[in-house]
mmCIF file of C-alpha atoms in Angstrom:
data_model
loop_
_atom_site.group_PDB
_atom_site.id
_atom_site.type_symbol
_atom_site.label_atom_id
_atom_site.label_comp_id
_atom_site.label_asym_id
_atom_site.label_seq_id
_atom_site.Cartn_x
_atom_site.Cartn_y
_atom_site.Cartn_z
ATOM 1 C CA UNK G 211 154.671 195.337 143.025
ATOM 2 C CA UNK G 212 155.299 191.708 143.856
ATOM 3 C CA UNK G 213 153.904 190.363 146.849
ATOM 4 C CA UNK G 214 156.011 188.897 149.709
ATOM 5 C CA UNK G 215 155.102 185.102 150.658
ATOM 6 C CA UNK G 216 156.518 182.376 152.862
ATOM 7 C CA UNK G 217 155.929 178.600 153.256
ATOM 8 C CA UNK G 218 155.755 176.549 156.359
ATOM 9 C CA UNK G 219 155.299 173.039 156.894
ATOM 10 C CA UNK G 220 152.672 173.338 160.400
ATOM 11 C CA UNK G 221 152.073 170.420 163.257
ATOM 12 C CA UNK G 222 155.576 168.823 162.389
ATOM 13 C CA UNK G 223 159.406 169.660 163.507
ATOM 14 C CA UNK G 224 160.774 168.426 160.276
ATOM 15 C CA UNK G 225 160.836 169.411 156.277
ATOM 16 C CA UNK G 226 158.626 167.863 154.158
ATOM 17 C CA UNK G 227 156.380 167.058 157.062
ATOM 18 C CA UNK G 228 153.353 168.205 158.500
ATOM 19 C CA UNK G 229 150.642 170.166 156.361
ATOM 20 C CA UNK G 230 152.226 172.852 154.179
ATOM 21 C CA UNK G 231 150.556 176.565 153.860
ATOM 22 C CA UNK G 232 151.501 179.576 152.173
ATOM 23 C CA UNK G 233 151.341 182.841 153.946
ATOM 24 C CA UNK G 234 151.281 186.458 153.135
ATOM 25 C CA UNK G 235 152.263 188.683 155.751
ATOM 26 C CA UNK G 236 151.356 191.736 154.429
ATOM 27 C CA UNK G 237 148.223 191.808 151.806
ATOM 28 C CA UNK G 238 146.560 195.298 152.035
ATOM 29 C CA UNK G 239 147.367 195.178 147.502
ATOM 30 C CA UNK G 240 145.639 191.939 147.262
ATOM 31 C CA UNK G 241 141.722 191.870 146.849
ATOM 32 C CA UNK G 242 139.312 188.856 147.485
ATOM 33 C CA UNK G 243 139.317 187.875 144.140
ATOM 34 C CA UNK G 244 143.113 187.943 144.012
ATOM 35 C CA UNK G 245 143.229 186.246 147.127
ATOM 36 C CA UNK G 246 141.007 183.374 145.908
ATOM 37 C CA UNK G 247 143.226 182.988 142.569
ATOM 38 C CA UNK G 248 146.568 183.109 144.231
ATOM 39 C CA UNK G 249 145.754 180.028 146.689
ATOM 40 C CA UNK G 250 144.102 178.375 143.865
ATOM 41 C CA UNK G 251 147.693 178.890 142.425
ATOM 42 C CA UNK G 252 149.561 177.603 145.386
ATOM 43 C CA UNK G 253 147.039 174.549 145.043
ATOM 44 C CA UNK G 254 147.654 173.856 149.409
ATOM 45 C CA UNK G 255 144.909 173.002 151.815
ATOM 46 C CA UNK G 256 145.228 176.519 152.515
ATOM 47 C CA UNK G 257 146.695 180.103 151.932
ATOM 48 C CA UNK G 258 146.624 182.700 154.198
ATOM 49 C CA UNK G 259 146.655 186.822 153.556
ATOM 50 C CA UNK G 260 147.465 188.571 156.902
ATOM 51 C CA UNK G 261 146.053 192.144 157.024
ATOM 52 C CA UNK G 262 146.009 194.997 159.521
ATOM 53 C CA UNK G 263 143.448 194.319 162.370
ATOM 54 C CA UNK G 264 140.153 195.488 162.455
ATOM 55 C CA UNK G 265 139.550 195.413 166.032
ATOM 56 C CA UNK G 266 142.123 195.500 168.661
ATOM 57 C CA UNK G 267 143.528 192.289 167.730
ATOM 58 C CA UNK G 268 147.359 191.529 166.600
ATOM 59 C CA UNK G 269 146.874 190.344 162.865
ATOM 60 C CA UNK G 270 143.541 190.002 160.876
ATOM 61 C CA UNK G 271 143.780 186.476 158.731
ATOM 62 C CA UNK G 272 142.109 185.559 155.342
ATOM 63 C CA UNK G 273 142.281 181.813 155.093
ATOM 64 C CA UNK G 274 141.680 180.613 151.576
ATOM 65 C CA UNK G 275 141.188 176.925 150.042
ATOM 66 C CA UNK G 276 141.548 176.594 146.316
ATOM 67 C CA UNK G 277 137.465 177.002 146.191
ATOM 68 C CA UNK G 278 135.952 179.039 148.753
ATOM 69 C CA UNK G 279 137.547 181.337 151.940
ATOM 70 C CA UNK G 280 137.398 179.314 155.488
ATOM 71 C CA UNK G 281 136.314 181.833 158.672
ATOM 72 C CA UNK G 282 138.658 179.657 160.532
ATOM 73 C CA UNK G 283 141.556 176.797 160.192
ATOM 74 C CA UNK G 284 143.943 175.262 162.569
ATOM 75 C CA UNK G 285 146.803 174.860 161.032
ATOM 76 C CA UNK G 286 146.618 178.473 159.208
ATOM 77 C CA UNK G 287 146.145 179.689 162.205
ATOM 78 C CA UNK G 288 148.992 178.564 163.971
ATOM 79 C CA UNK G 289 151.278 178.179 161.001
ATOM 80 C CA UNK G 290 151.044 182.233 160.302
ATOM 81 C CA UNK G 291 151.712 183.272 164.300
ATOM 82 C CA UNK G 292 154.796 180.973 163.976
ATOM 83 C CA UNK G 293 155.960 182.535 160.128
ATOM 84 C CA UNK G 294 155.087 185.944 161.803
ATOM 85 C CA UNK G 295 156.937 185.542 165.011
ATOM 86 C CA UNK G 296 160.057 183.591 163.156
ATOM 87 C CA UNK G 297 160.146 186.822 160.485
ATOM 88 C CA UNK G 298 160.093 189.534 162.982
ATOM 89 C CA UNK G 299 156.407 190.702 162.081
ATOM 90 C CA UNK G 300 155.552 189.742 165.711
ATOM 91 C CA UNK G 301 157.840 191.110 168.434
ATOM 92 C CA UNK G 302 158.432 187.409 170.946
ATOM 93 C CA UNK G 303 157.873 189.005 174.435
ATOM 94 C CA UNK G 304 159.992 186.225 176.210
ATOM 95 C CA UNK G 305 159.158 182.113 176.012
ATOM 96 C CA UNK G 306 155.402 182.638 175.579
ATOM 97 C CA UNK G 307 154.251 185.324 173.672
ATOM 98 C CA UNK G 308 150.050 186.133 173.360
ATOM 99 C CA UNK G 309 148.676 187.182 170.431
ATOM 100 C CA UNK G 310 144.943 187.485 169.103
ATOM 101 C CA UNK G 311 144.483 186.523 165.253
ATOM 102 C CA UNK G 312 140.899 188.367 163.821
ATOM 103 C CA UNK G 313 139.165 185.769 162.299
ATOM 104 C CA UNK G 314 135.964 184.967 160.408
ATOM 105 C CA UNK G 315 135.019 182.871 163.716
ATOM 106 C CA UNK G 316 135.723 185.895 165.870
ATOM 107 C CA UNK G 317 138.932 186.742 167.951
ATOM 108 C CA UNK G 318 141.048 183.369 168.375
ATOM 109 C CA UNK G 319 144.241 183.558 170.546
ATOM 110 C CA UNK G 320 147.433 181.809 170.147
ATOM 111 C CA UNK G 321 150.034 181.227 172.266
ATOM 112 C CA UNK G 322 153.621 181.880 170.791
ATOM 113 C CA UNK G 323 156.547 179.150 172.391
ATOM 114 C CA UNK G 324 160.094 180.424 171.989
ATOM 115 C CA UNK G 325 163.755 179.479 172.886
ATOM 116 C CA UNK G 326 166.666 181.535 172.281
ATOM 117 C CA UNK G 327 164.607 184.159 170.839
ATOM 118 C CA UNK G 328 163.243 181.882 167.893
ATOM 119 C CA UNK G 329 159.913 180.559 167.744
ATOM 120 C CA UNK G 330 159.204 176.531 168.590
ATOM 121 C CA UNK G 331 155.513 175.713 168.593
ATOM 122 C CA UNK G 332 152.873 177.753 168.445
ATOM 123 C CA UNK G 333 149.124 176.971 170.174
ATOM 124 C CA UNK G 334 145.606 178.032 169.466
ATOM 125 C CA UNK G 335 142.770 178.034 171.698
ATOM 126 C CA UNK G 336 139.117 177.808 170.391
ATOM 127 C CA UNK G 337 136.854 181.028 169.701
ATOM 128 C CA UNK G 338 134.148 178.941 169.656
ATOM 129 C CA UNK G 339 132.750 175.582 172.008
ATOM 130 C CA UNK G 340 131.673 173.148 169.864
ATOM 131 C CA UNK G 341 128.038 173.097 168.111
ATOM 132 C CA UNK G 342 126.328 169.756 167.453
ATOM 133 C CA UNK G 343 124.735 169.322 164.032
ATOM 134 C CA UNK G 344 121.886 167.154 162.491
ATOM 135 C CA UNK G 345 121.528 163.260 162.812
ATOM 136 C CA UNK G 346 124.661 162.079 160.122
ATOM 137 C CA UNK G 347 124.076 159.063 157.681
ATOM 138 C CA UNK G 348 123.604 155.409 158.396
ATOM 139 C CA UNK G 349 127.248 153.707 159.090
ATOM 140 C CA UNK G 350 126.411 151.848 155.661
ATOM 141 C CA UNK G 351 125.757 155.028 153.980
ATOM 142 C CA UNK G 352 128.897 155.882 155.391
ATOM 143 C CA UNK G 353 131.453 152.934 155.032
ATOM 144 C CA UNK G 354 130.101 153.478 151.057
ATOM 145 C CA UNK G 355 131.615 156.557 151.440
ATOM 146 C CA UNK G 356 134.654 155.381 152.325
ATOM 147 C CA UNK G 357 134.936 151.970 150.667
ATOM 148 C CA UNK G 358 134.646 150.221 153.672
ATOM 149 C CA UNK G 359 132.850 147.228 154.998
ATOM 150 C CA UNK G 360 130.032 148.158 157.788
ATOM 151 C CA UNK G 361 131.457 146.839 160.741
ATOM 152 C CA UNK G 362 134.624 149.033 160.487
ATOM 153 C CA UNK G 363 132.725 151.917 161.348
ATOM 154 C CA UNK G 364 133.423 151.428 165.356
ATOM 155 C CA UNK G 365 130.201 153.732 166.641
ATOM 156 C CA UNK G 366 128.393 156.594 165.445
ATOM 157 C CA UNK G 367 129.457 159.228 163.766
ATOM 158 C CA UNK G 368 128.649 163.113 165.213
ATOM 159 C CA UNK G 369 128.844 166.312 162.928
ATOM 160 C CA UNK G 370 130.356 168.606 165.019
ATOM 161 C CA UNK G 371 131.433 172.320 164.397
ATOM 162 C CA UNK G 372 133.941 174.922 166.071
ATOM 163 C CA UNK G 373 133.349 177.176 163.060
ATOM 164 C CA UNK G 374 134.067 174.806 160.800
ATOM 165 C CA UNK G 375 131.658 171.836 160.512
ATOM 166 C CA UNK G 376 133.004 168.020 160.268
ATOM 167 C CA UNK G 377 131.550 164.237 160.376
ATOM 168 C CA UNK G 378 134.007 162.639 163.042
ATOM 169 C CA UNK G 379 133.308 158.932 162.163
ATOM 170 C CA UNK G 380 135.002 156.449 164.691
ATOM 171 C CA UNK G 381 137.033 153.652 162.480
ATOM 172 C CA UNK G 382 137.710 150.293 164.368
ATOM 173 C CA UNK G 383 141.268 149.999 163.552
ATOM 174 C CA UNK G 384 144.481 151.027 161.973
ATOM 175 C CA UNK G 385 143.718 148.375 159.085
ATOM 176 C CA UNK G 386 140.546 149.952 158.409
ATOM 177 C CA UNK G 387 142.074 153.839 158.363
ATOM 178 C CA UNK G 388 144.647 152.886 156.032
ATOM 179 C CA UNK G 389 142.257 151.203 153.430
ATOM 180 C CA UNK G 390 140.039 154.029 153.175
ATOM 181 C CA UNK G 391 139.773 155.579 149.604
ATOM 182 C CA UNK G 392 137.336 158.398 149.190
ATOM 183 C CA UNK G 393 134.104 157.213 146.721
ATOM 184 C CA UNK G 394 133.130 160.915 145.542
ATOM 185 C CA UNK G 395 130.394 159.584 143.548
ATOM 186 C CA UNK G 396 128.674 157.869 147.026
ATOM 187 C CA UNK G 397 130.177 161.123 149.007
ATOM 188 C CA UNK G 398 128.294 163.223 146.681
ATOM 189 C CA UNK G 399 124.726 160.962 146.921
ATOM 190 C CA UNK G 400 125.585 160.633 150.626
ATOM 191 C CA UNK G 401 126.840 164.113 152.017
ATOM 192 C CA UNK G 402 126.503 166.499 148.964
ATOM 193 C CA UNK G 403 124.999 169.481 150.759
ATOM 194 C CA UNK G 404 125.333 168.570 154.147
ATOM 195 C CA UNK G 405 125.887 170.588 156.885
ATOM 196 C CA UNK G 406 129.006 168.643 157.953
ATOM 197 C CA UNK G 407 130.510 167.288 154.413
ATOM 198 C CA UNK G 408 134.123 166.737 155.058
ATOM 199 C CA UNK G 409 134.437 163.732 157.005
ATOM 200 C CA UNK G 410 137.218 163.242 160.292
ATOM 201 C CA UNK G 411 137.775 159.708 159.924
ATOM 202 C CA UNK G 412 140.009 158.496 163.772
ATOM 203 C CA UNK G 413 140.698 155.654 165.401
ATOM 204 C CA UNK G 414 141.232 155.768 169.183
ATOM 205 C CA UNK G 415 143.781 153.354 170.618
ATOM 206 C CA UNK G 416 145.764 153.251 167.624
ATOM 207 C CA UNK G 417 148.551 152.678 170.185
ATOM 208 C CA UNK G 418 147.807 150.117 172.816
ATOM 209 C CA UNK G 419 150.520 151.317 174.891
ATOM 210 C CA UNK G 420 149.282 155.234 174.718
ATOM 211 C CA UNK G 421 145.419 156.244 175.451
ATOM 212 C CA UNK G 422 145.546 159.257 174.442
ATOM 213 C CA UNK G 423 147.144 158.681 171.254
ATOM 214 C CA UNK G 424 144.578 159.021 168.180
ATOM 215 C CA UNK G 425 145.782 158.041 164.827
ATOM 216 C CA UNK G 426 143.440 160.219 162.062
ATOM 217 C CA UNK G 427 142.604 160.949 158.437
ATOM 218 C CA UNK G 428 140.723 163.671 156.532
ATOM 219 C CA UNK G 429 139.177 164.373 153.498
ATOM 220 C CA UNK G 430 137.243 167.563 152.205
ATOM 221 C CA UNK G 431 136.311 167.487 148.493
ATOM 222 C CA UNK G 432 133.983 170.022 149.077
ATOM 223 C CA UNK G 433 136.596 172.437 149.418
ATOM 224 C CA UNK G 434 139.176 171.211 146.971
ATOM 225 C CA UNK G 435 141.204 169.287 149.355
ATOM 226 C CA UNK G 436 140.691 165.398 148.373
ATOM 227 C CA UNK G 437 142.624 164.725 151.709
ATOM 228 C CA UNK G 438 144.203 166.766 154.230
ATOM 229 C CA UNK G 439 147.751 166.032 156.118
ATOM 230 C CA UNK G 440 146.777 167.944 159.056
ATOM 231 C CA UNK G 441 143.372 169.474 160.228
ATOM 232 C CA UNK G 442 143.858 171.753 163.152
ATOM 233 C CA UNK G 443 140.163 172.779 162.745
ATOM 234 C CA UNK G 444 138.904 169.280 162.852
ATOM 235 C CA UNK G 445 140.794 168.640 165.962
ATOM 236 C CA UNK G 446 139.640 171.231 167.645
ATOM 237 C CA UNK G 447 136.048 169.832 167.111
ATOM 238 C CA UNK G 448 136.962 166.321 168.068
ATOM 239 C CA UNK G 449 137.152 167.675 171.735
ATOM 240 C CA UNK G 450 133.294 167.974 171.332
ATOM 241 C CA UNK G 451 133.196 164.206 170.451
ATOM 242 C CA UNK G 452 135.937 163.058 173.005
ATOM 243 C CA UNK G 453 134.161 164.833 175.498
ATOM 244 C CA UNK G 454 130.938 162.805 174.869
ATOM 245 C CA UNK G 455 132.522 159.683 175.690
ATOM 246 C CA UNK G 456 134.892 160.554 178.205
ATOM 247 C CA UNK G 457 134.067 159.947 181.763
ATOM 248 C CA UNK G 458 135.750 162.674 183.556
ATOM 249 C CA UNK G 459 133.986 165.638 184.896
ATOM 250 C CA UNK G 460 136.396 168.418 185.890
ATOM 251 C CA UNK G 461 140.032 168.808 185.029
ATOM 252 C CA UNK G 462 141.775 168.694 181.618
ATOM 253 C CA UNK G 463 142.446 165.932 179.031
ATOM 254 C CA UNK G 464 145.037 165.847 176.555
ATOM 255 C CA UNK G 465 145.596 163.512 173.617
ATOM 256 C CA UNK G 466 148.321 163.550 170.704
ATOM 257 C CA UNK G 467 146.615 163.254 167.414
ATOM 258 C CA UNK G 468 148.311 161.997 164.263
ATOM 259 C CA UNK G 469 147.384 162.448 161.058
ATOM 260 C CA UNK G 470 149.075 162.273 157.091
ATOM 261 C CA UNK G 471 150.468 159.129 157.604
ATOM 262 C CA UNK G 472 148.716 157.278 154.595
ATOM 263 C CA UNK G 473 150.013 160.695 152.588
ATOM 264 C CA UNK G 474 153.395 160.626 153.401
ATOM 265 C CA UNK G 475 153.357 163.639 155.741
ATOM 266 C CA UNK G 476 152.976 162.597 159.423
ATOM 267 C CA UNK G 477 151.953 165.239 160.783
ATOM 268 C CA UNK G 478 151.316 165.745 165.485
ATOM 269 C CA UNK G 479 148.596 167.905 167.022
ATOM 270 C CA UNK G 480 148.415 167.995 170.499
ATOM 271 C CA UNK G 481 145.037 168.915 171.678
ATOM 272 C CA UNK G 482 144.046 169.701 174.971
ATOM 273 C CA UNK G 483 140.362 170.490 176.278
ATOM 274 C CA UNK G 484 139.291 171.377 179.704
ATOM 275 C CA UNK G 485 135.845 170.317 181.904
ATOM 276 C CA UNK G 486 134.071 172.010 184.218
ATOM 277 C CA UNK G 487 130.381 170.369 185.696
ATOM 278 C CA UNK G 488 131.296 167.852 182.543
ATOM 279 C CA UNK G 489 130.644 170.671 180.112
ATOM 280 C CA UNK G 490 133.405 171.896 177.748
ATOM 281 C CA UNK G 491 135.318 175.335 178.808
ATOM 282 C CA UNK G 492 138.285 175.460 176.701
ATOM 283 C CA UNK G 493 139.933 173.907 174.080
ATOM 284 C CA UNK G 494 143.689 174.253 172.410
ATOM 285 C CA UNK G 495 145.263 172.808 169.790
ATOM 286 C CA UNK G 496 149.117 173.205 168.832
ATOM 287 C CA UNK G 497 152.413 171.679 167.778
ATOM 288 C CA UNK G 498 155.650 172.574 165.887
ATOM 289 C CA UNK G 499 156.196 174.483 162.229
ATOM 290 C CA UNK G 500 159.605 174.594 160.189
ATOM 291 C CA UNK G 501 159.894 177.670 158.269
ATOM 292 C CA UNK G 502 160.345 176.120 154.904
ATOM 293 C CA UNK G 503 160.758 179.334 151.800
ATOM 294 C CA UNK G 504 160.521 181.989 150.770
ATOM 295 C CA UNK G 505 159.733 184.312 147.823
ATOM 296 C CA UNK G 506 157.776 186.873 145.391
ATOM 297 C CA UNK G 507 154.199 186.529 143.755
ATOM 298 C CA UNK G 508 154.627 188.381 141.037
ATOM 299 C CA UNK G 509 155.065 190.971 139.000
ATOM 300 C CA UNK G 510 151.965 192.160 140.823
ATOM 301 C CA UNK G 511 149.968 192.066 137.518
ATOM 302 C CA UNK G 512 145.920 191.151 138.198
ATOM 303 C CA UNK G 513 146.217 187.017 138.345
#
C-alpha cells in the first residue's frame, strides 16, 4: 500500500520559502528502518511520520534527518500541526486551536492560528528550559570553523540545549554572516564529538532600526544537513542565550529571527520567551507554513 505524504514549506507565507519538510500523517505501516530510508530519500532537513499517541496527547511525531532520528525539531513540529490542521486530520476548534505533539523531548504543545476555518501560523512552546553545556572552543578555534577572521566572532559562544544541543556563536556583522563557509575538515578537529556540534551562527542588530530583529545561519553536518534554512529548535535555545544578556527581569521579550537568506530561502521565526525573578519560564517559537504537495510513497514495497 502506498503511503500518503505532504510537503510544506514552514516559518514562511510564501512558496519556495521557508524550510521545506515532508510529512506523513498516518505511518502505523512504516517501521524505523523505513522511516530512516524514506527521509534519507526525501534528502530535507527533516521528515516527519505522525503516529497514534501514546499518552493522552493529539499526535505522536517521528522526526527524521537523512542520518539519525531527532527527539525534537522546530520547524517539524510546527510544520506537521499546520499540514494536519490544513488536511482535516486535526479538527480547528475556532481561531486558536491547542494541541499536544508526543515527542522524544516529552509532551510539546502547539498552538494552532486560523481564519476562515483554514490554518495561518502555527506556534510551539518549549517542553524543555534550556540546559547549559560544557565550556565551547576558543573563538579562533571557532572562526577556523567557519573561515572567518577572529575578531568577527562578536563574544563568546554558549552550547545550549532545549533537547537538541547547539553552539550559538555571536557574529559581529551582516558582512561576516554572509562570508561564512563551513571548513568540515577544522569542524571535524574542532567539534567532532561534541556535545553541541551544529553551530547557530546570529548576529544581533542586523537591523539598526529593529532590536529585536536577529539575522541567523545554521549548519549541522553532523546530521546530514550542511546548512539549514530554518531551525525552530535552535531558536528555541537562543532564548537561553538572549536571556543571559538581556537586562530585564520579569515580563516577556520577543524578537523576529531570520534565517536562509545566504540559501535563497528567507525564512521568519518569531520567538518569544518569558521571565520571572530573571529566570526563564516559557518559551515559544512560531510563524507561517504554505501547504506546498502532495502525493504517494510507493508501491509500499520495503525501501
Amino acid at each position: 500500500m502506498p503511503y500518503r505524504y505532504y510537503t510544506a514549506d514552514v516559518f514562511t507565507d510564501q512558496i519556495f520559502g521557508g524550510n521545506p519538510l515532508a510529512v506523513f500523517p498516518d505511518a502505523r505501516a512504516i517501521d524505523p528502518e523505513q522511516m530512516q530510508h524514506i527521509a534519507r530519500e526525501f534528502n530535507l532537513s527533516e521528515t516527519v511520520f505522525v503516529l497514534p499517541p501514546e499518552q493522552g496527547g493529539t499526535r505522536r511525531l517521528r522526526i527524521f534527518t537523512p542520518q539519525v532520528e531527532l527527539p525534537f525539531a522546530g520547524h517539524p513540529t510546527v510544520g506537521t500541526a499546520f499540514v494536519l490542521a490544513a488536511i482535516g486530520d486535526i479538527s480547528l476548534t475556532g481561531e486558536r486551536t491547542e494541541i499536544v505533539f508526543e515527542e522524544g523531548v516529552g509532551p510539546v504543545p502547539v498552538t494552532v492560528e486560523a481564519r476562515n476555518s483554514q490554518p495561518v501560523s502555527c506556534t510551539l512552546s518549549a517542553a524543555q528550559m534550556p540546559e547549559y553545556g560544557p565550556e565551547p572552543p576558543a573563538a579562533a578555534d571557532l572562526a577556523a570553523v567557519l573561515s572567518l577572521e577572529t575578531r568577527a566572532i562578536a563574544a563568546p559562544a554558549r552550547a545550549i540545549s532545549c533537547g537538541v544541543p547547539f553552539l550559538f556563536v555571536p557574529i559581529t556583522n551582516l558582512d561576516a554572516l554572509g562570508r561564512i563557509r563551513l571548513e568540515l575538515t577544522q569542524w571535524q578537529r574542532v567539534l567532532g564529538g561534541a556535545w553541541a556540534s551544529m553551530i547557530f551562527a546570529f548576529v544581533v542588530g542586523a537591523d539598526p532600526e529593529r532590536a529585536d530583529y536577529l539575522r541567523a545561519r545554521m549548519f549541522a553536518p553532523s546530521v546530514g544537513v550542511l546548512e539549514d534554512p530554518a531551525t525552530g529548535s535552535a531558536v528555541t535555545a537562543l532564548a537561553g542565550y538572549l536571556a543571559l544578556e538581556d537586562p530585564l527581569v520579569h515580563g516577556t521579550c520577543s524578537y523576529l529571527v531570520e534565517q536562509g537568506v545566504e540559501m535563497g530561502r528567507p525564512s521568519f521565526l518569531n520567538l518569544q520567551y518569558d521571565l520571572q525573578d530573571g529566570q526563564l519560564t516559557a518559551i515559544r517559537v512560531g510563524g507561517r507554513v504554505v501547504l506546498v504537495s502532495k502525493g504517494e510513497f510507493g508501491p509500499g514495497t520495503r525501501p
